[in-house]
PDB file of C-alpha atoms in Angstrom:
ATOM      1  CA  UNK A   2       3.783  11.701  12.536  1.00 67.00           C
ATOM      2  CA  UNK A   3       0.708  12.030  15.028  1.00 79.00           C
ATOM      3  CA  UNK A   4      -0.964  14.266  13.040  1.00 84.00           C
ATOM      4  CA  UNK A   5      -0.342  11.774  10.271  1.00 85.00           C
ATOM      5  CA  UNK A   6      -1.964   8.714  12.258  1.00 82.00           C
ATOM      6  CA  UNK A   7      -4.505  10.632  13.138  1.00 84.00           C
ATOM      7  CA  UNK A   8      -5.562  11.474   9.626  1.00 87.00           C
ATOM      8  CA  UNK A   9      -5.236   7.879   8.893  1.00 85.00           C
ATOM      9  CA  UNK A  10      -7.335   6.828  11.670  1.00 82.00           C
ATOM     10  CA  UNK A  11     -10.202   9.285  11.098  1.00 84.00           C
ATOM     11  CA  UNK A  12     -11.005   8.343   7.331  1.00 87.00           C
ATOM     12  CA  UNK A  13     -11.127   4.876   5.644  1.00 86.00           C
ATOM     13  CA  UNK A  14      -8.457   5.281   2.581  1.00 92.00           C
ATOM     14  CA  UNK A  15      -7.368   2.434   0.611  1.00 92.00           C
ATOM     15  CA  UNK A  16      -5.334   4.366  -1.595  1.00 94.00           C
ATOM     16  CA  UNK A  17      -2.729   7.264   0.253  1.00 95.00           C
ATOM     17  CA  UNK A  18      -0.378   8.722  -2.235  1.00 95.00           C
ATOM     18  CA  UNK A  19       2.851  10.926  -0.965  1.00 93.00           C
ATOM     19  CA  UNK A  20       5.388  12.850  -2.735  1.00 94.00           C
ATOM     20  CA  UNK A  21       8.362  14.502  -1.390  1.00 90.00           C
ATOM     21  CA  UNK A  22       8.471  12.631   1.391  1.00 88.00           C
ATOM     22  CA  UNK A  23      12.069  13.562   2.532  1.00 79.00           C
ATOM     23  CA  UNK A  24      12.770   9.906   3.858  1.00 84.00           C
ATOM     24  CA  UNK A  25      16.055   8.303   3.586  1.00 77.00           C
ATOM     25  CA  UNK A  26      16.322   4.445   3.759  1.00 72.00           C
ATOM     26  CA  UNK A  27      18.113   4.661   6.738  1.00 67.00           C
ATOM     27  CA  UNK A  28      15.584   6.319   9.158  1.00 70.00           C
ATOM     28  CA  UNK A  29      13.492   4.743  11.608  1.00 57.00           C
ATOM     29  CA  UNK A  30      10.077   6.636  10.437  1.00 69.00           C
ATOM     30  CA  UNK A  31      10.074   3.753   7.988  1.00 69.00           C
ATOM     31  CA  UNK A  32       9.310   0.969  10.392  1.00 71.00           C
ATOM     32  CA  UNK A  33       6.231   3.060  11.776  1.00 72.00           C
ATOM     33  CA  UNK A  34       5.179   3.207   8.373  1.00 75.00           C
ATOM     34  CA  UNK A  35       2.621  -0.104   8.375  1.00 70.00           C
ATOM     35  CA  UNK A  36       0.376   1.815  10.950  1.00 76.00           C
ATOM     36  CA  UNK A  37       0.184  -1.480  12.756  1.00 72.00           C
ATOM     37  CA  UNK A  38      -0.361  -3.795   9.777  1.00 79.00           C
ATOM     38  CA  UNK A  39      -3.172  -1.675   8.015  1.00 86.00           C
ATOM     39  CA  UNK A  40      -0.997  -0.681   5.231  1.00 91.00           C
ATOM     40  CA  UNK A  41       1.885  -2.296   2.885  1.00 90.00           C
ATOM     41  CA  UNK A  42       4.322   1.148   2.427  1.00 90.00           C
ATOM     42  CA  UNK A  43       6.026   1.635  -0.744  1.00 92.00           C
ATOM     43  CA  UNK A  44       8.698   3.603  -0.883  1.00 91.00           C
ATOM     44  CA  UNK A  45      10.920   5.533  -3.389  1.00 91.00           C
ATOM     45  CA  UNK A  46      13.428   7.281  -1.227  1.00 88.00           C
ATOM     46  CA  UNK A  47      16.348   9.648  -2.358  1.00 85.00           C
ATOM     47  CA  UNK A  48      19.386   8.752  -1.798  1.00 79.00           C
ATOM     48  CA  UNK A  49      21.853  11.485  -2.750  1.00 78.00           C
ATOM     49  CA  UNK A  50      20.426  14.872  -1.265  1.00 80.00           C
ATOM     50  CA  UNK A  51      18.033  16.107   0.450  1.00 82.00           C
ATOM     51  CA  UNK A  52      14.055  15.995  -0.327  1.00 84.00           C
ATOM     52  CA  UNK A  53      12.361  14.182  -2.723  1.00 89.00           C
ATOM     53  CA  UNK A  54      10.875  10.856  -2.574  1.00 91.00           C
ATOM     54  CA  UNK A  55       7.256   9.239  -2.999  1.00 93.00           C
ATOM     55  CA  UNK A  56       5.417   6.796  -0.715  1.00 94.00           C
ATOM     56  CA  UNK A  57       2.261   5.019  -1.632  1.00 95.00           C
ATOM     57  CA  UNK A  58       0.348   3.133   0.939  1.00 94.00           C
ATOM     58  CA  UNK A  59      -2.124   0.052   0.005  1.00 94.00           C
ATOM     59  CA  UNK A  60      -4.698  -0.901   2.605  1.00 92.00           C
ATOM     60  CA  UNK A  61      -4.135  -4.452   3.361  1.00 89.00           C
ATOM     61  CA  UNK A  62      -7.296  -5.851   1.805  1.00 89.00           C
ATOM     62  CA  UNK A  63      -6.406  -4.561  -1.692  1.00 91.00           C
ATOM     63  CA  UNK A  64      -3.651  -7.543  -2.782  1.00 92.00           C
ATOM     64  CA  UNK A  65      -1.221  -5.845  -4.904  1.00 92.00           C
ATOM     65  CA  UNK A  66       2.349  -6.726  -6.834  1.00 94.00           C
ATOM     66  CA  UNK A  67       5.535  -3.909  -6.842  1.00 95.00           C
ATOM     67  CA  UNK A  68       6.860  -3.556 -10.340  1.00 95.00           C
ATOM     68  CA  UNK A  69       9.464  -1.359  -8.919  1.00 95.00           C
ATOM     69  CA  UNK A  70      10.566   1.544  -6.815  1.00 94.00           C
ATOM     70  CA  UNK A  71      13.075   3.864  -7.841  1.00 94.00           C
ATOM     71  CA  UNK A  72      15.161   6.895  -8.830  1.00 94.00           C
ATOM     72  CA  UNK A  73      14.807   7.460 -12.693  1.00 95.00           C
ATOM     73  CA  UNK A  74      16.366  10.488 -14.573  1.00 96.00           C
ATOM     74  CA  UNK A  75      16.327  12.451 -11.289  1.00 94.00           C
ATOM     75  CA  UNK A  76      12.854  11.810  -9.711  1.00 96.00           C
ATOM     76  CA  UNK A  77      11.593   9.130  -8.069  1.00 96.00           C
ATOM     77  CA  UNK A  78       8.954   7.066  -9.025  1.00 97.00           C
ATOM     78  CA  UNK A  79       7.004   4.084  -7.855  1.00 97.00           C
ATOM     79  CA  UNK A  80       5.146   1.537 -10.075  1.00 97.00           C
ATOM     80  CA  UNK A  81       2.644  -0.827  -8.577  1.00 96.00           C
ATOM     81  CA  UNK A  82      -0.078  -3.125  -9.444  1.00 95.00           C
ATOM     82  CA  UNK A  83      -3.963  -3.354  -7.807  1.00 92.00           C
ATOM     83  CA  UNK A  84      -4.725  -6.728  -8.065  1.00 83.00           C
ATOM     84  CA  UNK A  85      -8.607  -5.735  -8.213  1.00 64.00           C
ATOM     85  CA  UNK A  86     -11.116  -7.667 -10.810  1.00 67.00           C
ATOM     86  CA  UNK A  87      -9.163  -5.572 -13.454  1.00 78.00           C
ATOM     87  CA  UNK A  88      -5.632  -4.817 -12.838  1.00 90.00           C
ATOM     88  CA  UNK A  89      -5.072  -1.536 -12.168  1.00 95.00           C
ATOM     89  CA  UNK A  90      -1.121   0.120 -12.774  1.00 96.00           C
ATOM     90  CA  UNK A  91      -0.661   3.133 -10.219  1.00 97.00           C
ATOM     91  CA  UNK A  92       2.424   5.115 -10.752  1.00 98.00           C
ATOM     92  CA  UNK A  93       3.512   7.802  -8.443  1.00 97.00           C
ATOM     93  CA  UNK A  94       6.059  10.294  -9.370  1.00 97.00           C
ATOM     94  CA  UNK A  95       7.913  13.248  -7.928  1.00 97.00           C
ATOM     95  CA  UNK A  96       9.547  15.547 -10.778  1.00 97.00           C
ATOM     96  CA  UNK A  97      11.754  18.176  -9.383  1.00 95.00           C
ATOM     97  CA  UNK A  98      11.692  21.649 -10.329  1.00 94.00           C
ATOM     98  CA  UNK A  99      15.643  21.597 -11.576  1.00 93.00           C
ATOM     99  CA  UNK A 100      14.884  18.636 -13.685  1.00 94.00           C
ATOM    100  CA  UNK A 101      15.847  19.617 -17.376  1.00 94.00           C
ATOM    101  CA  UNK A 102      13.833  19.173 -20.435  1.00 94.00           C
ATOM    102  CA  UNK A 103      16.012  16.273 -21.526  1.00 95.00           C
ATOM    103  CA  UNK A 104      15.270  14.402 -18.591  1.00 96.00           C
ATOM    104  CA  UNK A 105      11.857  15.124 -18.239  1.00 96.00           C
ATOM    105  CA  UNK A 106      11.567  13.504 -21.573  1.00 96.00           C
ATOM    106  CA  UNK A 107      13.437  10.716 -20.620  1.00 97.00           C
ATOM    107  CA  UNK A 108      10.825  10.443 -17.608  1.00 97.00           C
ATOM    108  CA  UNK A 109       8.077  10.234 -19.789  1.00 97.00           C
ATOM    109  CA  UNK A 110       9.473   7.831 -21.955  1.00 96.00           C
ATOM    110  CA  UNK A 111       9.958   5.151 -19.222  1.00 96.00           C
ATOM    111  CA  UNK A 112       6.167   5.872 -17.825  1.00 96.00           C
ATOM    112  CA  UNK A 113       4.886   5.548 -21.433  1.00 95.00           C
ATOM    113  CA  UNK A 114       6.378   2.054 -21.357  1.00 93.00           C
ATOM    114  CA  UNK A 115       4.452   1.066 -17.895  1.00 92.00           C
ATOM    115  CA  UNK A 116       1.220   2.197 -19.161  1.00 95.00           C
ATOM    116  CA  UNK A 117      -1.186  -0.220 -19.532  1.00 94.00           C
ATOM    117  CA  UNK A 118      -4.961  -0.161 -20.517  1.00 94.00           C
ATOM    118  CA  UNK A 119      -6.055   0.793 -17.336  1.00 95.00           C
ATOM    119  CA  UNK A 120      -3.697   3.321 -15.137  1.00 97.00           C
ATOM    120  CA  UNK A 121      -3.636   5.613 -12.953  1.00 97.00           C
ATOM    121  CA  UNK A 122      -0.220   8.542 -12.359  1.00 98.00           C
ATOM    122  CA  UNK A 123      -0.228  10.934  -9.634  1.00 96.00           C
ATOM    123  CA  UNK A 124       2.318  12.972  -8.604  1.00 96.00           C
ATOM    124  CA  UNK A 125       4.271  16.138  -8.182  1.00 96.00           C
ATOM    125  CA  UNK A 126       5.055  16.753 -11.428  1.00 96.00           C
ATOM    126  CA  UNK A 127       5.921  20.449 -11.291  1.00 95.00           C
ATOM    127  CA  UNK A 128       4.962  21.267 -14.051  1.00 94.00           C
ATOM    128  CA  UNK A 129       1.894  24.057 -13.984  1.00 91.00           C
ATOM    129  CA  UNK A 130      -0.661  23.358 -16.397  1.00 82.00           C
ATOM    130  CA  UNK A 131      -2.571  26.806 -15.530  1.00 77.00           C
ATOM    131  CA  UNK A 132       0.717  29.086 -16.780  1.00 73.00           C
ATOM    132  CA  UNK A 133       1.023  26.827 -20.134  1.00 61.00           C
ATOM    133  CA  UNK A 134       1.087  29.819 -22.203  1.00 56.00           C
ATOM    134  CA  UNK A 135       3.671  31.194 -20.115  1.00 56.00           C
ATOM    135  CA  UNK A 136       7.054  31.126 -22.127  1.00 54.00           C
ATOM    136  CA  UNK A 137       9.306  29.962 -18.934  1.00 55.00           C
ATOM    137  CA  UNK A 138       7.325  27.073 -19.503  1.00 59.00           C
ATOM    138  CA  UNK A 139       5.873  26.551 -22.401  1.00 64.00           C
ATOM    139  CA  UNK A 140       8.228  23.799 -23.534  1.00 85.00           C
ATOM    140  CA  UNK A 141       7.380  21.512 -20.028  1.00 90.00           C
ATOM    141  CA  UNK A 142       3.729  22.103 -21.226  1.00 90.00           C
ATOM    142  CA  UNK A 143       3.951  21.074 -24.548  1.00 91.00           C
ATOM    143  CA  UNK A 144       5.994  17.893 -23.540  1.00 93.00           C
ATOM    144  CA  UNK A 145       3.810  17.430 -20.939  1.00 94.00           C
ATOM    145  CA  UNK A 146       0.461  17.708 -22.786  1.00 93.00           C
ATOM    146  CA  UNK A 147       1.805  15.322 -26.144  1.00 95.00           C
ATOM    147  CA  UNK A 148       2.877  12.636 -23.393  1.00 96.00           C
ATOM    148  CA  UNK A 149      -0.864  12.664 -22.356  1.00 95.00           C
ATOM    149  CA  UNK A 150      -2.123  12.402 -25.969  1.00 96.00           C
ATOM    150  CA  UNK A 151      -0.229   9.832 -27.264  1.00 96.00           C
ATOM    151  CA  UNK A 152      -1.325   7.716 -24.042  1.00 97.00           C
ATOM    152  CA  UNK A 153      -5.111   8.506 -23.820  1.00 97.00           C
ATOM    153  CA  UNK A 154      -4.697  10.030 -20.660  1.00 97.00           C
ATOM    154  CA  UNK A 155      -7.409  12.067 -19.091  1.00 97.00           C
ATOM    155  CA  UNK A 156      -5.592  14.751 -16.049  1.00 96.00           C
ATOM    156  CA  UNK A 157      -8.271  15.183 -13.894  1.00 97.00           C
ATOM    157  CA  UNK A 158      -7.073  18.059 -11.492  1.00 96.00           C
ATOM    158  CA  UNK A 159      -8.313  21.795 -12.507  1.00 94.00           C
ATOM    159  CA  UNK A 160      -7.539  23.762  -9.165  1.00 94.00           C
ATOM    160  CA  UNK A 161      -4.615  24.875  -8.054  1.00 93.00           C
ATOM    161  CA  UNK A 162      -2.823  22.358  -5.993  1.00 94.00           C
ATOM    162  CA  UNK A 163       0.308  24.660  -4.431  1.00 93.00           C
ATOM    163  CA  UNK A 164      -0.529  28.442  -3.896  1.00 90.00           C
ATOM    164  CA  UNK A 165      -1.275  29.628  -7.575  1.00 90.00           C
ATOM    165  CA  UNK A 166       0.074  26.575  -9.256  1.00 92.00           C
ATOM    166  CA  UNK A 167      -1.658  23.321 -10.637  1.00 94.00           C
ATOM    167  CA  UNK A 168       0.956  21.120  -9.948  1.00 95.00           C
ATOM    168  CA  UNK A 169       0.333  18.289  -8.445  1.00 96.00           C
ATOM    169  CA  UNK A 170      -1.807  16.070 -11.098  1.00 97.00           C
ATOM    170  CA  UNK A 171      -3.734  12.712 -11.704  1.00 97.00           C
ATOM    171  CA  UNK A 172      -4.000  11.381 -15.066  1.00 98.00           C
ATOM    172  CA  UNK A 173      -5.340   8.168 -16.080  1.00 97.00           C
ATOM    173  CA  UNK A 174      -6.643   5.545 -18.697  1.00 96.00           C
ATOM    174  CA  UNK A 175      -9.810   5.494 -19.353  1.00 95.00           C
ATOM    175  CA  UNK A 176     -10.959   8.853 -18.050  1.00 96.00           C
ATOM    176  CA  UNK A 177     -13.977   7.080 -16.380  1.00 96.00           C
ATOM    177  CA  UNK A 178     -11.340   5.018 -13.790  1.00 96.00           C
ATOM    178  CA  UNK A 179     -11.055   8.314 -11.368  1.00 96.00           C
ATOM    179  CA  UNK A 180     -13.663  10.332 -10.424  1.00 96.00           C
ATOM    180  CA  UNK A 181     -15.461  12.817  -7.489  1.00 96.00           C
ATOM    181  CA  UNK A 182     -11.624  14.651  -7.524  1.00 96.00           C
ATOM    182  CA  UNK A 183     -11.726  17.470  -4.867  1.00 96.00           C
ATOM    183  CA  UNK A 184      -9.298  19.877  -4.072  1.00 95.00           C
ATOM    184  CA  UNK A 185      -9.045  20.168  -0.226  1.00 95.00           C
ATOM    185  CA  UNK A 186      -6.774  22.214   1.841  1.00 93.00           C
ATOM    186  CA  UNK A 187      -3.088  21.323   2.879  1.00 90.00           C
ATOM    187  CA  UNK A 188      -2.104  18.948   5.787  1.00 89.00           C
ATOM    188  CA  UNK A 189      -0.633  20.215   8.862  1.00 87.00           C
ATOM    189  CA  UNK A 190       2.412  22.376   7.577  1.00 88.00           C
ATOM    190  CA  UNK A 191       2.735  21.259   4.054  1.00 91.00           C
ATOM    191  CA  UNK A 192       2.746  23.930   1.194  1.00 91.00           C
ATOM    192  CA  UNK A 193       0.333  21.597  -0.929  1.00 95.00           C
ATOM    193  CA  UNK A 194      -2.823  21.091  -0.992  1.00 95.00           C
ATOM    194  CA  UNK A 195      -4.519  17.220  -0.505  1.00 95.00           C
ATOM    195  CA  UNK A 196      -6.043  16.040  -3.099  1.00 96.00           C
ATOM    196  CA  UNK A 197      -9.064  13.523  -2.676  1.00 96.00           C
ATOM    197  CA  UNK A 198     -10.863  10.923  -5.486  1.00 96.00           C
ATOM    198  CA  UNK A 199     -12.319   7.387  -6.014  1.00 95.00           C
ATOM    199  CA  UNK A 200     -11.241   4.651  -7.937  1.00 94.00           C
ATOM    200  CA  UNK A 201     -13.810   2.742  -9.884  1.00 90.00           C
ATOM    201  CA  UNK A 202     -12.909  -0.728  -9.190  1.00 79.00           C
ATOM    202  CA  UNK A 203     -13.753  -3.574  -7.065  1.00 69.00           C
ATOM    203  CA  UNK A 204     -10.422  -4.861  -5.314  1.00 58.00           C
ATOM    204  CA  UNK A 205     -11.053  -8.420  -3.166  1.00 56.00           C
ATOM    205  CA  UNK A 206     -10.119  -8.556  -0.108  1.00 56.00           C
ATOM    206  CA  UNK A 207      -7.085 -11.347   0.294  1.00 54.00           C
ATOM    207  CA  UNK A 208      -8.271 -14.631   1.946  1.00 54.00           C
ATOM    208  CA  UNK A 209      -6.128 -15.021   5.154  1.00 57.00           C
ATOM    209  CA  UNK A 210      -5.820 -18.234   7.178  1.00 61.00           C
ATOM    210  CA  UNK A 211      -7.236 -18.511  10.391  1.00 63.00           C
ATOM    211  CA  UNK A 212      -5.051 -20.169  12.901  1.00 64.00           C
ATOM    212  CA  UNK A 213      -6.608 -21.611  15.962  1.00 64.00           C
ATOM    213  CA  UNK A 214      -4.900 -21.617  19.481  1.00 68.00           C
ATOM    214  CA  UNK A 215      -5.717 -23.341  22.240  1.00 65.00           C
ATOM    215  CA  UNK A 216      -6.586 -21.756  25.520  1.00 67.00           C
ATOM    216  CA  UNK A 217      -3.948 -23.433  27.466  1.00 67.00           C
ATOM    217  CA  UNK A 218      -4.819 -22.455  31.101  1.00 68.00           C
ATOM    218  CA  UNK A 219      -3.692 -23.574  34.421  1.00 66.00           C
ATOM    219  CA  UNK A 220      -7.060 -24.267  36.143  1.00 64.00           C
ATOM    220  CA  UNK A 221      -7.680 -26.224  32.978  1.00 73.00           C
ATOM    221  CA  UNK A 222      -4.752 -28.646  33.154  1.00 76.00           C
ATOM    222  CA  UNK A 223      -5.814 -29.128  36.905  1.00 80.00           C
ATOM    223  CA  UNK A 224      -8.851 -30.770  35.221  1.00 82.00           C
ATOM    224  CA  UNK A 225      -6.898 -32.565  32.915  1.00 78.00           C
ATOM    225  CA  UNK A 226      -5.241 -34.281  35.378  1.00 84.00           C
ATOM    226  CA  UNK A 227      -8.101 -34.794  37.771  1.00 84.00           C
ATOM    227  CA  UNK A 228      -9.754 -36.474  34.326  1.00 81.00           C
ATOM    228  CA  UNK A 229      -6.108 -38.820  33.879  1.00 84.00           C
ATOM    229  CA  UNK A 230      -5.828 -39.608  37.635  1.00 85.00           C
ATOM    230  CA  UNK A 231     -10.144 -40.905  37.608  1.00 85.00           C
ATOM    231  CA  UNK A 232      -9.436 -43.274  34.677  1.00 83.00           C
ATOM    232  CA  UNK A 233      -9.009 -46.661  35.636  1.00 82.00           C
ATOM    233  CA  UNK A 234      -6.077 -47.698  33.474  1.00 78.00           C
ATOM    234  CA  UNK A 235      -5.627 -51.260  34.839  1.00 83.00           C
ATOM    235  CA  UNK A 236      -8.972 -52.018  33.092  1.00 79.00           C
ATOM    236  CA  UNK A 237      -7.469 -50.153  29.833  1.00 77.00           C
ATOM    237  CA  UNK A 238      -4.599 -51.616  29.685  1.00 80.00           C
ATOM    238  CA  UNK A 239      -5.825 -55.428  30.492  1.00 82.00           C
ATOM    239  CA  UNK A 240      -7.785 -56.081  26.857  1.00 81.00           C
ATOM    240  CA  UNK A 241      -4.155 -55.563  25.136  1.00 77.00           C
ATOM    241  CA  UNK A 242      -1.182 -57.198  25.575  1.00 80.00           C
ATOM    242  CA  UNK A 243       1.917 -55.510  23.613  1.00 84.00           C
ATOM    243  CA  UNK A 244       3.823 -52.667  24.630  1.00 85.00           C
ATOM    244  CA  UNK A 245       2.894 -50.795  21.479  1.00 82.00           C
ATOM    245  CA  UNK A 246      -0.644 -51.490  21.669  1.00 80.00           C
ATOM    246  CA  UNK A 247      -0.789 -50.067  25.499  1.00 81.00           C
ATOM    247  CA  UNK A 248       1.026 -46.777  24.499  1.00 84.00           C
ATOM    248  CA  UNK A 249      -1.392 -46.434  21.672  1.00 81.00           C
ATOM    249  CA  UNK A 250      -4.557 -46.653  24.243  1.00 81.00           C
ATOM    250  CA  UNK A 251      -2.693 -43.584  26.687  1.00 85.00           C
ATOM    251  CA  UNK A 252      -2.004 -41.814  24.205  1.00 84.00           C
ATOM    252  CA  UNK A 253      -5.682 -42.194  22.547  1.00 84.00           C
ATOM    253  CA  UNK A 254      -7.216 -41.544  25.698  1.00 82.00           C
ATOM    254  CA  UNK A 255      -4.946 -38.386  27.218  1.00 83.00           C
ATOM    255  CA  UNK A 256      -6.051 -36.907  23.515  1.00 80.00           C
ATOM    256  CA  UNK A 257      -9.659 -37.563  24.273  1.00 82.00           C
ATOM    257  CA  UNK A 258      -9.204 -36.162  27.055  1.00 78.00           C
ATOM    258  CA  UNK A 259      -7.073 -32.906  26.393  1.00 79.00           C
ATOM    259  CA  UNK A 260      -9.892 -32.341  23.302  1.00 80.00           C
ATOM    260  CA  UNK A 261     -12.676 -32.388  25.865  1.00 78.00           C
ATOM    261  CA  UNK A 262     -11.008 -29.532  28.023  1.00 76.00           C
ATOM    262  CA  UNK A 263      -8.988 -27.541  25.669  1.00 70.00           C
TER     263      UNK A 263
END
């Protein structure tokens, strides 16, 4: 988790996106998950074994809307909205190796129905793209590489993302919405490499309320009440003659007064 931080710290992302994250809902990494505020955290966490999952982290100037996070067909995907001057759908998925043809076409099917004109999926698909004329997985390709034509999608990844294997992938639509994708090496003990790119879009940053506090200290007040004690109330108080219209000059002038010091 230091290590982590650390990477955070030392580079100005807006966009961090995880897959098998190993998190369960019930574990207290979650909580550290903000970074102190800097981030919203998304999760997609399995529930019934171990590994798995998918995190995406939004810096907090990009406002954003969750469609959903959630196990589908065996992987776990996340579906989110950039609220930037064009909407922008991100999806993140994590495909596991055992996941069967049927189901990976199931998959597919219920991204193709989140795609909108301009999106963007990442992911751990496992599905290698460099071996597609290998027969073991040949069928994966071919499912893999119609799902991308019939969408428009443009897979921008051509190294090899996990030892020999290309992987993990981004795809979006148009082709011209990612760009300057470099293949860097793995963080800390992870088997995969990190991936870096840009987004072309301008994302405004949310408006938030100031709130204003008082400085409410004690040498202050002293002053106050030096201020209260020097008026000379009996003149105040002699122009009016009702008990209402009294209070009304104390409390006019004790606000005055608090104003001027505070």
């Amino acid at each position: 988790m230091g290590e982590f931080k650390y990477l955070l710290e030392s580079n100005n992302f807006h966009l961090v996106i995880i897959t098998e994250t190993w998190i369960r809902d019930e574990m207290a990494i979650i909580s550290e998950m903000k970074f102190n505020g800097k981030y919203e955290s998304v999760f997609a966490n399995r529930q019934k074994k171990k590994g798995g999952g998918c995190l995406i982290l939004v810096h907090n100037d990009i406002p954003l809307k969750i469609n959903y996070s959630t196990t589908k067909f065996g992987c776990e995907i996340i579906n989110l909205r950039l609220n930037s001057q064009n909407f922008i759908q991100i999806l993140c998925l994590y495909r596991p190796p055992d996941c069967n043809i049927r189901n990976t076409k199931k998959i597919f099917k219920f991204m193709e129905e989140n795609i909108t004109q301009r999106t963007i999926i990442c992911g751990d698909f496992n599905i290698d793209l460099h071996k597609s004329n290998n027969n073991s997985n040949l069928n994966l390709s071919d499912i893999f590489l119609d799902f991308m034509s019939r969408n428009n999608l443009t897979q921008h990844v051509k190294d090899n993302t996990r030892e020999n294997s290309m992987i993990d992938l981004i795809l979006s639509r148009p082709s011209e919405l990612i760009s300057q994708v470099k293949v860097d090496e793995p963080f800390s003990t992870s088997d995969h490499n990190k991936i870096l790119f840009s987004i072309d879009a301008q994302c405004p940053k949310e408006i938030k309320n100031k709130i204003l506090l008082r400085n409410l200290k004690t040498k202050t007040f002293d002053k106050l009440n030096l201020d209260i004690a020097a008026n000379d109330w009996d003149v105040l108080l002699s122009i009016v003659f009702t008990s209402n219209d009294k209070y009304n000059i104390i409390i006019q002038n004790i606000f005055e007064l608090f104003n001027k010091h505070f």
